[in-house]
CSV table of C-alpha atoms (C1' of nucleotides) in Angstrom, one decimal:
chain,number,residue,atom,x,y,z
U,1213,UNK,CA,-13.7,45.2,4.6
U,1214,UNK,CA,-15.4,42.1,6.4
U,1215,UNK,CA,-12.2,40.4,7.3
U,1216,UNK,CA,-10.8,43.9,8.6
U,1217,UNK,CA,-13.8,43.7,10.9
U,1218,UNK,CA,-13.4,40.3,11.7
U,1219,UNK,CA,-9.8,41.0,12.7
U,1220,UNK,CA,-10.6,44.3,14.6
U,1221,UNK,CA,-13.2,42.1,17.0
U,1222,UNK,CA,-10.8,39.6,17.5
U,1223,UNK,CA,-12.2,36.5,15.2
U,1224,UNK,CA,-10.2,34.4,14.4
U,1225,UNK,CA,-9.1,34.9,10.3
U,1226,UNK,CA,-7.3,32.7,8.7
U,1227,UNK,CA,-4.7,34.7,6.6
U,1228,UNK,CA,-2.3,32.7,3.5
U,1229,UNK,CA,1.3,33.2,2.9
U,1230,UNK,CA,2.3,33.8,-0.6
U,1231,UNK,CA,5.5,34.8,-0.4
U,1232,UNK,CA,8.1,32.2,-1.9
U,1233,UNK,CA,9.4,30.3,1.1
U,1234,UNK,CA,13.4,30.0,1.3
U,1235,UNK,CA,14.2,26.4,2.4
U,1236,UNK,CA,17.6,27.1,2.8
U,1237,UNK,CA,16.9,30.2,5.7
U,1238,UNK,CA,17.7,30.0,9.4
U,1239,UNK,CA,13.8,30.5,10.8
U,1240,UNK,CA,13.3,28.1,13.7
U,1241,UNK,CA,14.7,28.3,16.8
U,1242,UNK,CA,15.7,24.8,18.2
U,1243,UNK,CA,13.2,25.1,20.8
U,1244,UNK,CA,10.5,25.1,16.8
U,1245,UNK,CA,12.9,22.7,15.4
U,1246,UNK,CA,12.6,20.2,17.6
U,1247,UNK,CA,9.3,20.2,18.2
U,1248,UNK,CA,8.3,20.2,14.3
U,1249,UNK,CA,11.0,17.4,14.2
U,1250,UNK,CA,9.5,15.7,17.3
U,1251,UNK,CA,13.2,15.2,19.3
U,1252,UNK,CA,14.9,16.9,21.9
U,1253,UNK,CA,16.2,19.7,21.8
U,1254,UNK,CA,19.5,18.8,23.0
U,1255,UNK,CA,19.2,15.7,20.4
U,1256,UNK,CA,19.5,18.0,18.0
U,1257,UNK,CA,22.7,20.1,19.6
U,1258,UNK,CA,24.0,16.6,20.0
U,1259,UNK,CA,23.3,15.8,16.0
U,1260,UNK,CA,25.2,19.1,15.3
U,1261,UNK,CA,28.1,18.1,17.7
U,1262,UNK,CA,28.0,15.0,15.1
U,1263,UNK,CA,28.5,16.5,12.1
U,1264,UNK,CA,24.8,15.5,11.4
U,1265,UNK,CA,22.9,18.8,10.9
U,1266,UNK,CA,24.6,22.3,10.9
U,1267,UNK,CA,21.7,24.9,11.1
U,1268,UNK,CA,22.4,28.5,10.9
U,1269,UNK,CA,23.3,31.4,13.5
U,1270,UNK,CA,21.5,34.5,14.4
U,1271,UNK,CA,24.8,37.1,15.8
U,1272,UNK,CA,24.0,36.2,19.2
U,1273,UNK,CA,24.9,32.3,18.6
U,1274,UNK,CA,21.0,31.1,18.8
U,1275,UNK,CA,20.8,28.4,16.2
U,1276,UNK,CA,18.4,28.7,14.1
U,1277,UNK,CA,16.9,25.4,12.0
U,1278,UNK,CA,16.0,26.1,8.1
U,1279,UNK,CA,12.9,23.9,6.6
U,1280,UNK,CA,15.2,21.9,4.8
U,1281,UNK,CA,17.4,21.1,8.2
U,1282,UNK,CA,14.6,20.5,9.6
U,1283,UNK,CA,13.3,18.1,6.9
U,1284,UNK,CA,16.5,16.5,7.2
U,1285,UNK,CA,16.0,16.0,11.1
U,1286,UNK,CA,12.6,13.9,10.4
U,1287,UNK,CA,14.8,11.7,8.1
U,1288,UNK,CA,17.3,11.1,10.8
U,1289,UNK,CA,14.2,10.2,13.3
U,1290,UNK,CA,12.7,8.1,10.6
U,1291,UNK,CA,15.6,6.3,9.6
U,1292,UNK,CA,16.7,6.0,14.2
U,1293,UNK,CA,13.3,4.8,15.5
U,1294,UNK,CA,11.6,3.0,12.5
U,1295,UNK,CA,14.6,1.7,11.0
U,1296,UNK,CA,16.9,1.5,13.9
U,1297,UNK,CA,20.1,3.0,12.6
U,1298,UNK,CA,22.5,4.2,14.5
U,1299,UNK,CA,24.1,7.9,14.0
U,1300,UNK,CA,27.1,6.5,11.9
U,1301,UNK,CA,24.7,4.5,9.7
U,1302,UNK,CA,22.5,7.2,8.7
U,1303,UNK,CA,25.4,9.3,7.6
U,1304,UNK,CA,26.3,6.3,5.9
U,1305,UNK,CA,22.7,6.2,4.2
U,1306,UNK,CA,22.9,9.9,3.3
U,1307,UNK,CA,25.8,9.6,1.3
U,1308,UNK,CA,24.5,7.1,0.0
U,1309,UNK,CA,21.7,8.6,-1.0
U,1310,UNK,CA,23.1,11.6,-2.7
U,1311,UNK,CA,25.1,9.4,-4.5
U,1312,UNK,CA,22.0,7.4,-5.9
U,1313,UNK,CA,20.0,11.0,-6.3
U,1314,UNK,CA,23.1,12.2,-8.0
U,1315,UNK,CA,23.1,8.6,-10.9
U,1316,UNK,CA,19.7,9.5,-10.6
U,1317,UNK,CA,19.5,12.4,-12.7
U,1318,UNK,CA,22.5,10.3,-15.1
U,1319,UNK,CA,20.9,8.1,-16.1
U,1320,UNK,CA,16.8,11.2,-16.8
U,1321,UNK,CA,20.1,12.7,-18.8
U,1322,UNK,CA,21.1,9.8,-20.8
U,1323,UNK,CA,17.4,8.6,-21.5
U,1324,UNK,CA,16.9,12.1,-23.0
U,1325,UNK,CA,19.9,11.9,-24.8
U,1326,UNK,CA,19.5,8.2,-26.7
U,1327,UNK,CA,16.1,10.2,-27.4
U,1328,UNK,CA,17.1,13.0,-28.9
U,1329,UNK,CA,20.2,11.2,-31.1
U,1330,UNK,CA,17.6,8.7,-32.8
U,1331,UNK,CA,15.4,11.8,-33.7
U,1332,UNK,CA,17.9,13.6,-34.9
U,1333,UNK,CA,19.1,10.8,-36.8
U,1334,UNK,CA,16.1,10.0,-38.7
U,1335,UNK,CA,16.4,14.3,-39.3
U,1336,UNK,CA,19.1,13.8,-40.8
U,1337,UNK,CA,19.0,11.1,-43.0
U,1338,UNK,CA,15.5,12.8,-44.3
U,1339,UNK,CA,17.3,15.9,-44.8
U,1340,UNK,CA,20.3,14.3,-47.0
U,1341,UNK,CA,17.5,12.2,-48.9
U,1342,UNK,CA,15.2,15.4,-49.7
U,1343,UNK,CA,18.5,18.0,-50.9
U,1344,UNK,CA,19.7,15.5,-53.5
U,1345,UNK,CA,15.9,14.5,-54.5
U,1346,UNK,CA,15.6,18.6,-55.0
U,1347,UNK,CA,19.1,18.8,-57.4
U,1348,UNK,CA,18.9,15.6,-59.1
U,1349,UNK,CA,16.4,13.8,-61.7
U,1350,UNK,CA,17.2,9.6,-60.7
U,1351,UNK,CA,16.6,7.4,-64.0
U,1352,UNK,CA,17.7,3.9,-64.0
U,1353,UNK,CA,16.4,1.3,-62.1
U,1354,UNK,CA,15.9,1.9,-58.2
U,1355,UNK,CA,18.1,-1.2,-57.2
U,1356,UNK,CA,19.5,-0.1,-53.8
U,1357,UNK,CA,18.2,-1.1,-50.7
U,1358,UNK,CA,18.2,2.3,-49.6
U,1359,UNK,CA,16.2,3.9,-52.0
U,1360,UNK,CA,13.0,4.7,-52.9
U,1361,UNK,CA,11.3,5.7,-55.9
U,1362,UNK,CA,11.5,9.1,-56.1
U,1363,UNK,CA,7.8,11.5,-54.4
U,1364,UNK,CA,7.6,8.8,-52.2
U,1365,UNK,CA,8.5,10.1,-48.3
U,1366,UNK,CA,9.1,7.0,-45.9
U,1367,UNK,CA,12.4,7.8,-44.3
U,1368,UNK,CA,15.0,5.9,-44.3
U,1369,UNK,CA,14.3,2.9,-41.2
U,1370,UNK,CA,17.3,2.5,-38.8
U,1371,UNK,CA,17.6,-0.2,-36.6
U,1372,UNK,CA,16.8,0.9,-33.3
U,1373,UNK,CA,17.0,-1.4,-29.7
U,1374,UNK,CA,15.4,1.1,-27.4
U,1375,UNK,CA,17.2,0.7,-23.3
U,1376,UNK,CA,14.8,-1.9,-21.6
U,1377,UNK,CA,12.7,0.1,-19.2
U,1378,UNK,CA,12.9,3.8,-20.6
U,1379,UNK,CA,10.3,5.4,-18.1
A,1173,UNK,CA,58.7,-38.9,-9.9
A,1174,UNK,CA,60.7,-35.8,-7.4
A,1175,UNK,CA,57.9,-34.9,-6.2
A,1176,UNK,CA,56.1,-38.7,-5.0
A,1177,UNK,CA,59.6,-39.0,-3.3
A,1178,UNK,CA,59.4,-35.7,-1.7
A,1179,UNK,CA,56.2,-36.4,-0.6
A,1180,UNK,CA,56.4,-40.0,0.2
A,1181,UNK,CA,59.6,-38.3,3.0
A,1182,UNK,CA,57.1,-36.2,4.3
A,1183,UNK,CA,58.8,-33.3,2.7
A,1184,UNK,CA,56.5,-30.3,1.9
A,1185,UNK,CA,55.0,-29.5,-1.1
A,1186,UNK,CA,53.3,-26.8,-2.6
A,1187,UNK,CA,50.5,-27.8,-4.3
A,1188,UNK,CA,48.5,-25.6,-6.4
A,1189,UNK,CA,44.8,-26.3,-7.2
A,1190,UNK,CA,43.5,-25.3,-10.2
A,1191,UNK,CA,39.6,-26.4,-10.0
A,1192,UNK,CA,37.2,-23.3,-10.8
A,1193,UNK,CA,36.1,-22.9,-7.3
A,1194,UNK,CA,32.3,-22.1,-6.8
A,1195,UNK,CA,31.9,-19.3,-4.2
A,1196,UNK,CA,28.7,-20.0,-3.3
A,1197,UNK,CA,29.4,-23.2,-2.4
A,1198,UNK,CA,29.7,-24.3,1.0
A,1199,UNK,CA,33.0,-25.0,2.7
A,1200,UNK,CA,33.6,-23.9,5.7
A,1201,UNK,CA,32.9,-24.9,8.6
A,1202,UNK,CA,31.9,-22.3,10.9
A,1203,UNK,CA,35.0,-21.8,13.3
A,1204,UNK,CA,37.4,-21.4,9.6
A,1205,UNK,CA,34.8,-19.0,8.0
A,1206,UNK,CA,34.6,-17.2,11.7
A,1207,UNK,CA,38.5,-17.3,11.4
A,1208,UNK,CA,38.7,-16.3,7.7
A,1209,UNK,CA,36.3,-13.1,8.7
A,1210,UNK,CA,38.2,-12.0,12.1
A,1211,UNK,CA,35.0,-12.9,13.9
A,1212,UNK,CA,33.7,-14.9,16.8
A,1213,UNK,CA,32.1,-17.8,16.4
A,1214,UNK,CA,29.3,-17.1,17.9
A,1215,UNK,CA,28.9,-13.8,16.5
A,1216,UNK,CA,27.9,-15.3,13.1
A,1217,UNK,CA,25.2,-17.3,14.2
A,1218,UNK,CA,23.7,-13.9,15.9
A,1219,UNK,CA,24.2,-13.0,12.8
A,1220,UNK,CA,22.1,-15.6,10.8
A,1221,UNK,CA,20.0,-15.4,13.7
A,1222,UNK,CA,18.9,-11.5,12.5
A,1223,UNK,CA,18.6,-12.7,8.4
A,1224,UNK,CA,22.2,-10.9,7.7
A,1225,UNK,CA,23.8,-14.4,6.5
A,1226,UNK,CA,22.3,-17.8,5.2
A,1227,UNK,CA,25.6,-20.5,4.9
A,1228,UNK,CA,24.2,-23.5,3.7
A,1229,UNK,CA,23.8,-26.1,6.2
A,1230,UNK,CA,25.4,-30.2,5.8
A,1231,UNK,CA,22.9,-32.8,6.1
A,1232,UNK,CA,23.7,-33.6,10.3
A,1233,UNK,CA,23.0,-29.1,10.1
A,1234,UNK,CA,26.7,-27.8,10.6
A,1235,UNK,CA,26.4,-24.8,8.8
A,1236,UNK,CA,28.7,-24.3,5.6
A,1237,UNK,CA,29.8,-21.1,4.9
A,1238,UNK,CA,30.6,-20.8,0.8
A,1239,UNK,CA,33.6,-18.2,-0.6
A,1240,UNK,CA,30.5,-15.6,-0.9
A,1241,UNK,CA,29.4,-15.8,2.8
A,1242,UNK,CA,32.8,-15.4,3.7
A,1243,UNK,CA,33.6,-11.9,1.7
A,1244,UNK,CA,29.7,-10.9,2.5
A,1245,UNK,CA,31.0,-11.5,6.9
A,1246,UNK,CA,34.7,-9.5,6.3
A,1247,UNK,CA,32.4,-6.7,4.6
A,1248,UNK,CA,29.4,-6.9,7.6
A,1249,UNK,CA,33.2,-6.6,10.1
A,1250,UNK,CA,34.2,-3.7,8.0
A,1251,UNK,CA,30.9,-1.5,8.5
A,1252,UNK,CA,30.8,-2.5,11.7
A,1253,UNK,CA,34.1,-2.3,13.4
A,1254,UNK,CA,35.5,0.5,11.3
A,1255,UNK,CA,32.5,2.2,10.4
A,1256,UNK,CA,31.1,1.9,13.6
A,1257,UNK,CA,27.6,0.9,12.2
A,1258,UNK,CA,24.9,-1.3,13.9
A,1259,UNK,CA,23.5,-4.0,12.1
A,1260,UNK,CA,20.1,-2.1,11.2
A,1261,UNK,CA,22.6,0.0,8.8
A,1262,UNK,CA,24.8,-2.9,8.1
A,1263,UNK,CA,20.9,-3.7,6.5
A,1264,UNK,CA,20.6,-0.8,5.0
A,1265,UNK,CA,23.7,0.0,3.3
A,1266,UNK,CA,23.5,-3.4,1.9
A,1267,UNK,CA,20.6,-2.9,0.2
A,1268,UNK,CA,21.2,0.6,-1.2
A,1269,UNK,CA,24.4,-0.9,-2.3
A,1270,UNK,CA,22.0,-3.7,-4.2
A,1271,UNK,CA,20.3,-0.7,-6.3
A,1272,UNK,CA,23.2,1.7,-6.8
A,1273,UNK,CA,24.8,-1.3,-8.3
A,1274,UNK,CA,21.8,-2.1,-10.5
A,1275,UNK,CA,22.0,1.6,-11.5
A,1276,UNK,CA,26.1,1.5,-12.2
A,1277,UNK,CA,25.1,-1.2,-14.7
A,1278,UNK,CA,22.0,0.4,-16.3
A,1279,UNK,CA,24.3,3.6,-16.7
A,1280,UNK,CA,26.7,1.5,-18.4
A,1281,UNK,CA,24.2,-0.1,-21.0
A,1282,UNK,CA,22.8,3.2,-21.8
A,1283,UNK,CA,26.1,4.8,-22.6
A,1284,UNK,CA,27.6,2.0,-24.7
A,1285,UNK,CA,23.6,2.3,-26.6
A,1286,UNK,CA,24.6,6.1,-27.4
A,1287,UNK,CA,27.9,5.6,-28.3
A,1288,UNK,CA,26.5,2.1,-30.7
A,1289,UNK,CA,23.9,4.9,-31.8
A,1290,UNK,CA,26.6,7.8,-32.4
A,1291,UNK,CA,27.9,4.7,-35.2
A,1292,UNK,CA,25.1,3.5,-36.5
A,1293,UNK,CA,23.7,7.0,-37.7
A,1294,UNK,CA,26.9,8.3,-38.7
A,1295,UNK,CA,27.7,5.2,-41.3
A,1296,UNK,CA,23.5,5.2,-42.1
A,1297,UNK,CA,24.1,9.0,-43.4
A,1298,UNK,CA,27.1,7.8,-45.5
A,1299,UNK,CA,25.5,5.1,-47.1
A,1300,UNK,CA,22.5,7.4,-48.4
A,1301,UNK,CA,24.8,9.6,-49.5
A,1302,UNK,CA,27.2,6.4,-51.3
A,1303,UNK,CA,24.4,5.2,-53.0
A,1304,UNK,CA,22.9,8.0,-54.4
A,1305,UNK,CA,26.5,8.6,-55.4
A,1306,UNK,CA,26.2,5.5,-57.8
A,1307,UNK,CA,23.6,6.1,-59.4
A,1308,UNK,CA,23.0,9.4,-60.5
A,1309,UNK,CA,25.3,11.8,-62.1
A,1310,UNK,CA,25.3,15.7,-60.0
A,1311,UNK,CA,24.6,18.8,-62.1
A,1312,UNK,CA,24.2,22.4,-60.9
A,1313,UNK,CA,26.1,24.3,-58.4
A,1314,UNK,CA,26.0,22.4,-55.2
A,1315,UNK,CA,24.2,25.6,-52.6
A,1316,UNK,CA,23.1,22.6,-50.5
A,1317,UNK,CA,24.3,23.0,-46.9
A,1318,UNK,CA,24.4,18.9,-46.4
A,1319,UNK,CA,26.2,17.9,-49.8
A,1320,UNK,CA,29.7,18.2,-50.6
A,1321,UNK,CA,31.0,17.6,-54.4
A,1322,UNK,CA,30.8,14.4,-55.8
A,1323,UNK,CA,34.4,12.8,-55.1
A,1324,UNK,CA,35.2,13.9,-51.3
A,1325,UNK,CA,34.7,11.4,-48.6
A,1326,UNK,CA,34.2,13.0,-45.9
A,1327,UNK,CA,31.0,12.3,-43.8
A,1328,UNK,CA,27.9,14.2,-43.3
A,1329,UNK,CA,28.7,15.9,-39.4
A,1330,UNK,CA,26.2,15.4,-37.5
A,1331,UNK,CA,26.1,18.1,-34.2
A,1332,UNK,CA,26.7,15.3,-31.0
A,1333,UNK,CA,26.8,16.2,-27.6
A,1334,UNK,CA,28.4,14.2,-25.5
A,1335,UNK,CA,26.9,13.5,-22.2
A,1336,UNK,CA,29.5,15.0,-18.9
A,1337,UNK,CA,31.9,12.4,-18.1
A,1338,UNK,CA,31.8,9.4,-20.4
A,1339,UNK,CA,34.4,6.9,-18.9
S,593,DT,C1',38.8,-38.3,24.9
S,594,DT,C1',39.9,-34.6,22.9
S,595,DG,C1',37.8,-30.5,19.9
S,596,DC,C1',34.6,-29.5,17.2
S,597,DT,C1',29.4,-28.7,16.2
S,598,DC,C1',25.0,-27.4,17.9
S,599,DC,C1',21.5,-24.7,21.2
S,600,DT,C1',20.6,-20.8,25.1
S,601,DC,C1',21.2,-17.8,28.9
S,602,DA,C1',23.4,-13.8,30.6
S,603,DC,C1',26.9,-9.9,31.1
S,604,DG,C1',30.0,-6.3,30.1
S,605,DT,C1',30.8,-2.5,26.7
S,606,DC,C1',29.1,1.2,23.9
S,607,DA,C1',26.5,4.6,21.9
S,608,DC,C1',22.8,7.7,22.2
S,609,DG,C1',18.9,9.9,24.3
S,610,DT,C1',17.8,12.9,27.3
S,611,DG,C1',17.6,14.7,32.4
S,612,DA,C1',19.8,18.2,35.6
S,613,DG,C1',22.5,22.1,36.4
S,614,DG,C1',24.2,26.6,36.0
S,615,DT,C1',24.4,30.8,33.1
S,616,DG,C1',23.8,34.6,30.0
S,617,DG,C1',20.7,38.2,27.7
S,618,DC,C1',15.6,39.2,25.7
E,772,DT,C1',10.7,37.0,37.0
E,773,DT,C1',9.9,34.0,33.9
E,774,DG,C1',11.1,31.5,29.3
E,775,DC,C1',13.9,31.0,26.5
E,776,DT,C1',18.8,30.2,24.5
E,777,DC,C1',23.5,28.6,25.4
E,778,DC,C1',26.7,24.5,27.3
E,779,DT,C1',28.6,19.9,30.3
E,780,DC,C1',28.1,15.9,33.3
E,781,DA,C1',26.0,12.2,34.1
E,782,DC,C1',23.1,8.4,34.5
E,783,DG,C1',19.6,4.8,31.9
E,784,DT,C1',18.6,2.2,28.5
E,785,DC,C1',19.2,-0.8,24.6
E,786,DA,C1',21.9,-3.1,21.0
E,787,DC,C1',25.7,-6.5,20.6
E,788,DG,C1',29.2,-9.2,20.9
E,789,DT,C1',30.8,-12.6,23.5
E,790,DG,C1',31.5,-16.0,26.9
E,791,DA,C1',29.1,-20.3,29.6
E,792,DG,C1',27.7,-24.0,30.1
E,793,DG,C1',25.3,-28.1,28.4
E,794,DT,C1',24.3,-31.8,24.6
E,795,DG,C1',25.5,-34.1,20.6
E,796,DG,C1',28.2,-36.6,17.0
E,797,DC,C1',32.6,-37.6,14.5
DNA sequence: TTGCTCCTCACGTCACGTGAGGTGGC
DNA sequence: TTGCTCCTCACGTCACGTGAGGTGGC
């Protein structure tokens, strides 16, 4: 109510946009995208000609840049102006980064899998022992290194070397 | 003997050098290294000034390039002339490559570890079952999913998902 | 002396960014 | 009309490669 009145009187009211933003949707025309990326509009056209960026197009053929496009442009801007790369270098670096990021996720998957495997292993061994214990009555001496007196729940220990830094 | 005579008469004799070559040892002076890398000697001096390559020096301050130096120069040559990178790009790519290669070895270590873990797991389970079988005489029904009738050697099966491409 | 080394300086070329100039639709 | 879009062309700048020019030691 109060807000409505403020707006009616022309007061400045901050509005929050709660809609989920699709980072891939083309929303900025070239002048806006250029300003957001701190670049000359003509530079964006040049980058497109070189295949470094591919904005969407409106039905009238106007370029429409997405959030992600702008992000990419800013990264390119950093590489060229701060690090001094030329466009061939930018292409090479972007390609390698994709590779590095793929390896990162593979590495993460492997780490997770290893942890899981360790857990499964301990569980399986414990399960085998438990089900045997339920069915049998051991007799004689316990001279096997792998067995303990019935009733003691310590799990079988398996030597597990962990990989270097598992972070 | 025959060889010796050939050499004495000035004939051309191919000689095999069996000594182990230290790839890090400075052995080529600048004109030779430049030719091997297909570059201008002055370019090598420039690259050194930019920190892209650091040849050894003789006591007389003459640059001495190693095998590895030449390899590196050839890689740089490829990047600049074939891919069109500038020197900033070359630096960036070389740095990232070191990173990628570190990740490669980590990944390889993880894969190996996972295989090892699977093997250990199966072995351990089999060992537990074997040692129990040696001590007990099972009786009653075999209604546990984890056990099989005594005397059948099939190992306990453990569900193992393998990572995507393990090559 | 010749042919290498060392160095610095300077110039030519090329890539890249950007401005100009002309068009067209809201 | 104004201010945007589209496009192409051309110029200024800068990085880089290389040649020149002068030195010094085997």
